[in-house]
PDB file of C-alpha atoms in Angstrom:
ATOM      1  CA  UNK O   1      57.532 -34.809 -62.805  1.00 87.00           C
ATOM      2  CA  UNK O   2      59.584 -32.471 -64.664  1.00 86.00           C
ATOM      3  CA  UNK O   3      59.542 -29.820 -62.057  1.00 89.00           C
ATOM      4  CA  UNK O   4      61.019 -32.515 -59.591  1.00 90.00           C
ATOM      5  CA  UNK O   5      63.856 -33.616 -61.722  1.00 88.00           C
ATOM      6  CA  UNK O   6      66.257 -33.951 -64.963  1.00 90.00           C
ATOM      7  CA  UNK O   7      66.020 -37.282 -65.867  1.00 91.00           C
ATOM      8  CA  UNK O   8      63.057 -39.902 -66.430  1.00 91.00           C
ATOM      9  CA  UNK O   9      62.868 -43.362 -65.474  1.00 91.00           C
ATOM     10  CA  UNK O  10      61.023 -45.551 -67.531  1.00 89.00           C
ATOM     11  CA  UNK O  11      60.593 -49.059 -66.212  1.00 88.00           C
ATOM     12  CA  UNK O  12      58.714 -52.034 -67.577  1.00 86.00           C
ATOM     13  CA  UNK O  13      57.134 -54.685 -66.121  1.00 85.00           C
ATOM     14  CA  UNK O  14      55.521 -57.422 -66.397  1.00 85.00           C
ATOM     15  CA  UNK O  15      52.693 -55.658 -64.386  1.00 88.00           C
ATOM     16  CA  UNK O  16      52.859 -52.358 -66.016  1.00 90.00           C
ATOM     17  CA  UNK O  17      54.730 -49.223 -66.797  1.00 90.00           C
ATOM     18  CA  UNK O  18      56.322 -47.045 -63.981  1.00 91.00           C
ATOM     19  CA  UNK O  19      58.131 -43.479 -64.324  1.00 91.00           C
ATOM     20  CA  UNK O  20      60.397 -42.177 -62.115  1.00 92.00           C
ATOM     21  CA  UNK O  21      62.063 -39.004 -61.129  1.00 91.00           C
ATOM     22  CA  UNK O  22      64.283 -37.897 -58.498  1.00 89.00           C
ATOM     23  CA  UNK O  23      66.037 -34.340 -57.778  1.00 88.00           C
ATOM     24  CA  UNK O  24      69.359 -33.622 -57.566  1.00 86.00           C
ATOM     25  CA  UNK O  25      69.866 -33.611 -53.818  1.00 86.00           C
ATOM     26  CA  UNK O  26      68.064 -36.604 -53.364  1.00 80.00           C
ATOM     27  CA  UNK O  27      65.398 -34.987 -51.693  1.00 84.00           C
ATOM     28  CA  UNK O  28      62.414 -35.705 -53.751  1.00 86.00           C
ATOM     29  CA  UNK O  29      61.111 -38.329 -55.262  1.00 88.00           C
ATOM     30  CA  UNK O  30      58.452 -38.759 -57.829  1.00 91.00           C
ATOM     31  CA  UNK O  31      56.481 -42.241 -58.748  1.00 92.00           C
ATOM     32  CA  UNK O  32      53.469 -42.789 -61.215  1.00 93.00           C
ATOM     33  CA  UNK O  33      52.743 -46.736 -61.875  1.00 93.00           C
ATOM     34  CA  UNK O  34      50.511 -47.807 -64.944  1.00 93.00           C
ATOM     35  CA  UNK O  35      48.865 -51.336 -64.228  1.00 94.00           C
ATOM     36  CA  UNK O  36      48.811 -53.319 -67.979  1.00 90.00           C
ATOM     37  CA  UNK O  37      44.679 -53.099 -67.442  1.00 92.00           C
ATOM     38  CA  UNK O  38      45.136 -49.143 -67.915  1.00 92.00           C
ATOM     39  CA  UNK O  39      46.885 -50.119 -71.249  1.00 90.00           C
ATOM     40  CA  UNK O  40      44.294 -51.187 -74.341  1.00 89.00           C
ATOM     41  CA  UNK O  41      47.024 -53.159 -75.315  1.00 89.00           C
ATOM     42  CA  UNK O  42      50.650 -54.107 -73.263  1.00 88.00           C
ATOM     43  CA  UNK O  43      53.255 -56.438 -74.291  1.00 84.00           C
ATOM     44  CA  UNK O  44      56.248 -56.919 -72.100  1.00 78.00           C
ATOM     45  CA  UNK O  45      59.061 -59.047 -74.101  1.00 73.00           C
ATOM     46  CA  UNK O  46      61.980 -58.128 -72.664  1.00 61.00           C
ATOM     47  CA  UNK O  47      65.014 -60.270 -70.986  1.00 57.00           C
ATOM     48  CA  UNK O  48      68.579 -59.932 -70.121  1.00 49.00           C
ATOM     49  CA  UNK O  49      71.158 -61.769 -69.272  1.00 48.00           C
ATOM     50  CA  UNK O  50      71.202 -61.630 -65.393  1.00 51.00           C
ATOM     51  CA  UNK O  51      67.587 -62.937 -65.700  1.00 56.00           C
ATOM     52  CA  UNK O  52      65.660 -59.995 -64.826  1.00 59.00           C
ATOM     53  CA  UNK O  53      62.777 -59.890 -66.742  1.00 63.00           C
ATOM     54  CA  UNK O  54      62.218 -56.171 -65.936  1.00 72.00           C
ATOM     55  CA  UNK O  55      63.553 -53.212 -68.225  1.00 78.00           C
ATOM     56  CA  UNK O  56      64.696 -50.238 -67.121  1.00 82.00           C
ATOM     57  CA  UNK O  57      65.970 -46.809 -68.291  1.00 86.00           C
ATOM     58  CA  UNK O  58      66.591 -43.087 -68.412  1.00 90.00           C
ATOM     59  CA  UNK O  59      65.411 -40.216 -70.526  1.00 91.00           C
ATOM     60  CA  UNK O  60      66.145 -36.481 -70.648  1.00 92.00           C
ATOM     61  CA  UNK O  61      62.598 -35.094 -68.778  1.00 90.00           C
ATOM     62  CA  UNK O  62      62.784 -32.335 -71.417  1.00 90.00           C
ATOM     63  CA  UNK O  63      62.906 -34.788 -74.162  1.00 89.00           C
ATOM     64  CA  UNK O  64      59.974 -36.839 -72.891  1.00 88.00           C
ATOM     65  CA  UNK O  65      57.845 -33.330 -72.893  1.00 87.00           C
ATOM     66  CA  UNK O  66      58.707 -32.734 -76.433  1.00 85.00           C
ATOM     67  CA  UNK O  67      56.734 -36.014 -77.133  1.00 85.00           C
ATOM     68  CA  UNK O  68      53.691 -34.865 -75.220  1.00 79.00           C
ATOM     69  CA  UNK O  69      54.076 -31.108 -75.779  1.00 78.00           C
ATOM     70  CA  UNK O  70      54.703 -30.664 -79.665  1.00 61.00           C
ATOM     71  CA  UNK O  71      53.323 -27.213 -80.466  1.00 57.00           C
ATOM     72  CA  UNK O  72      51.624 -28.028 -83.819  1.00 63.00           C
ATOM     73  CA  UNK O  73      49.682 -31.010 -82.673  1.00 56.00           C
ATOM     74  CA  UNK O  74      48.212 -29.664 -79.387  1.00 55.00           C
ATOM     75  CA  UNK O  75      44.745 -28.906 -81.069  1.00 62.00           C
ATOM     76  CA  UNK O  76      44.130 -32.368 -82.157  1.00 70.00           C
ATOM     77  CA  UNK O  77      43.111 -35.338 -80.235  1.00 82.00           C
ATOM     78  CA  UNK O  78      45.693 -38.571 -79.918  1.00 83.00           C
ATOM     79  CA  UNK O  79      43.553 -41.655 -80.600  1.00 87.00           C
ATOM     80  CA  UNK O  80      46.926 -43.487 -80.006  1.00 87.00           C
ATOM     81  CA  UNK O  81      50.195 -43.690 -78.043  1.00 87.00           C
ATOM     82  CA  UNK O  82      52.590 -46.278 -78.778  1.00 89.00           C
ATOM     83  CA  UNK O  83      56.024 -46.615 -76.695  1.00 88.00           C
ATOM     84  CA  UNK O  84      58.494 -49.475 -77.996  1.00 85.00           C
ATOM     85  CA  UNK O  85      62.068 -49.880 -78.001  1.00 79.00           C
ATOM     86  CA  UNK O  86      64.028 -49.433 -80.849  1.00 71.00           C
ATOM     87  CA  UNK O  87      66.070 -52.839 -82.082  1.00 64.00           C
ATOM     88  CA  UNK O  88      69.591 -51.203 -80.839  1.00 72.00           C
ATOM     89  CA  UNK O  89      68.084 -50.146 -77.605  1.00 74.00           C
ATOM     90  CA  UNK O  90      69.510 -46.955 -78.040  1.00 83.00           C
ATOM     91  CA  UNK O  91      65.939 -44.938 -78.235  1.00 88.00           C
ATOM     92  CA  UNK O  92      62.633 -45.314 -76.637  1.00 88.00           C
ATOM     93  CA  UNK O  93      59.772 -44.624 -79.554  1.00 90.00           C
ATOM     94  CA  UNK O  94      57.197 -42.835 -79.419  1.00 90.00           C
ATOM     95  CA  UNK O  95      54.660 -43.025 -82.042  1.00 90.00           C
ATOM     96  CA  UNK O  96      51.427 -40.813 -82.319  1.00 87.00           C
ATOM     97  CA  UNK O  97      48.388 -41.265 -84.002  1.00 87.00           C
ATOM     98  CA  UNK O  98      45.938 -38.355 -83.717  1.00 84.00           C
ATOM     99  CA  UNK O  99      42.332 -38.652 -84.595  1.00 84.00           C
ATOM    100  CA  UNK O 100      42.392 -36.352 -87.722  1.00 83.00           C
ATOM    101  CA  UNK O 101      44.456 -39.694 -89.252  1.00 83.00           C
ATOM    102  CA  UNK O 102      47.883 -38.319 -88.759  1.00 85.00           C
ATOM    103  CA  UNK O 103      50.582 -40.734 -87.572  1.00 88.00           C
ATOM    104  CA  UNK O 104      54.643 -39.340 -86.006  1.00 88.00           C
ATOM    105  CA  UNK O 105      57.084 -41.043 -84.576  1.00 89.00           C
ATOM    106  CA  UNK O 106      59.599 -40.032 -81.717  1.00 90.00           C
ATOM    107  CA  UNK O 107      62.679 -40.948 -80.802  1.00 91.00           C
ATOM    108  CA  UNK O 108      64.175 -40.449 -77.335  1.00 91.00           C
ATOM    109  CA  UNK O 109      67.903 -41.052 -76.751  1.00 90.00           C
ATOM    110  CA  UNK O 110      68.393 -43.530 -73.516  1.00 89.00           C
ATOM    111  CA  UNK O 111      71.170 -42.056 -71.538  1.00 88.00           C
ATOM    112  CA  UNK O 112      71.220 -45.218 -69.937  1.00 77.00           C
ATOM    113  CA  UNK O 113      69.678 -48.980 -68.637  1.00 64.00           C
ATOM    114  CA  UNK O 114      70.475 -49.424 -64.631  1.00 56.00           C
ATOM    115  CA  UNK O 115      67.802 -49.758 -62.036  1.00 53.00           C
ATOM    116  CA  UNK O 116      66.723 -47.261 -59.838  1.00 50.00           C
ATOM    117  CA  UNK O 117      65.753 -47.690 -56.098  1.00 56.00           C
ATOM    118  CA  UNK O 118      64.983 -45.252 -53.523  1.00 58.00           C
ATOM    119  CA  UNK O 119      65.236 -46.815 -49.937  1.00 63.00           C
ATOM    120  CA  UNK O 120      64.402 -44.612 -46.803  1.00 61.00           C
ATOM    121  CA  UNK O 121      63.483 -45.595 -43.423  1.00 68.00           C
ATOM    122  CA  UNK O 122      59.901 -44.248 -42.649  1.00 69.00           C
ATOM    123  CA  UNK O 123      60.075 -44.494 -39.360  1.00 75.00           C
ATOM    124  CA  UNK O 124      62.899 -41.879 -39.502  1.00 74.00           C
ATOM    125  CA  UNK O 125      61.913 -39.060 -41.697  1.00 70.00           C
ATOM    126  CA  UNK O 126      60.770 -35.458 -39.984  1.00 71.00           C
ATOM    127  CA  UNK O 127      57.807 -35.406 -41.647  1.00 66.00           C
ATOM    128  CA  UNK O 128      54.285 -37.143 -41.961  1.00 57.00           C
TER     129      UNK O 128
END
């Protein structure tokens, strides 16, 4: 996803977990969806004021890789991966638990909360 674009969507539902990305010319567009069954645990408790019960938002791509990249930890094995948002909802966090007993935490900035949709006409496009 990072080699399609900048910025991650992140969007919870009550079904699962989906990340986004699109490029910059609007020409590509990247979607992985997580059922809750993938998850060993999934809570969705989240609500806003226009009564959408989904949440939605976006992350730097880079940032998100520094999560999942981190130099010193990549010879030990995560038992655990927990994503929550913070009580501000100013940061997504990350926290890490690795087999060997260590536990870190993460903390993405949200550059911001709006919904994303890509609409295109199938029918249309050049190619198949």
């Amino acid at each position: 996803m990072a080699k399609i674009g900048d910025d991650l969507y992140v969007e919870s539902t009550q079904d699962g977990l989906s990340l986004k990305t699109i490029n910059s010319s609007d020409s590509a567009f990247c979607k992985i969806s997580y059922n809750k069954s993938f998850f060993t645990y999934f809570n969705h408790n989240y609500s806003l004021a226009d009564d959408d019960p989904n949440f939605m938002c976006k992350i730097s791509t880079k940032s998100a890789l520094s999560v999942f990249k981190s130099p010193s930890q990549t010879n030990k094995q995560v038992e655990m991966c927990e994503i929550k948002l913070n009580s501000d909802a100013s940061k997504l966090v990350f926290q890490m638990r690795w087999k060997i007993g260590t536990t870190r935490s993460f903390y993405v900035s949200i550059l911001e909360s709006k919904k994303m949709d890509v609409t295109y006409d199938k029918e249309n496009i050049p190619n198949r």
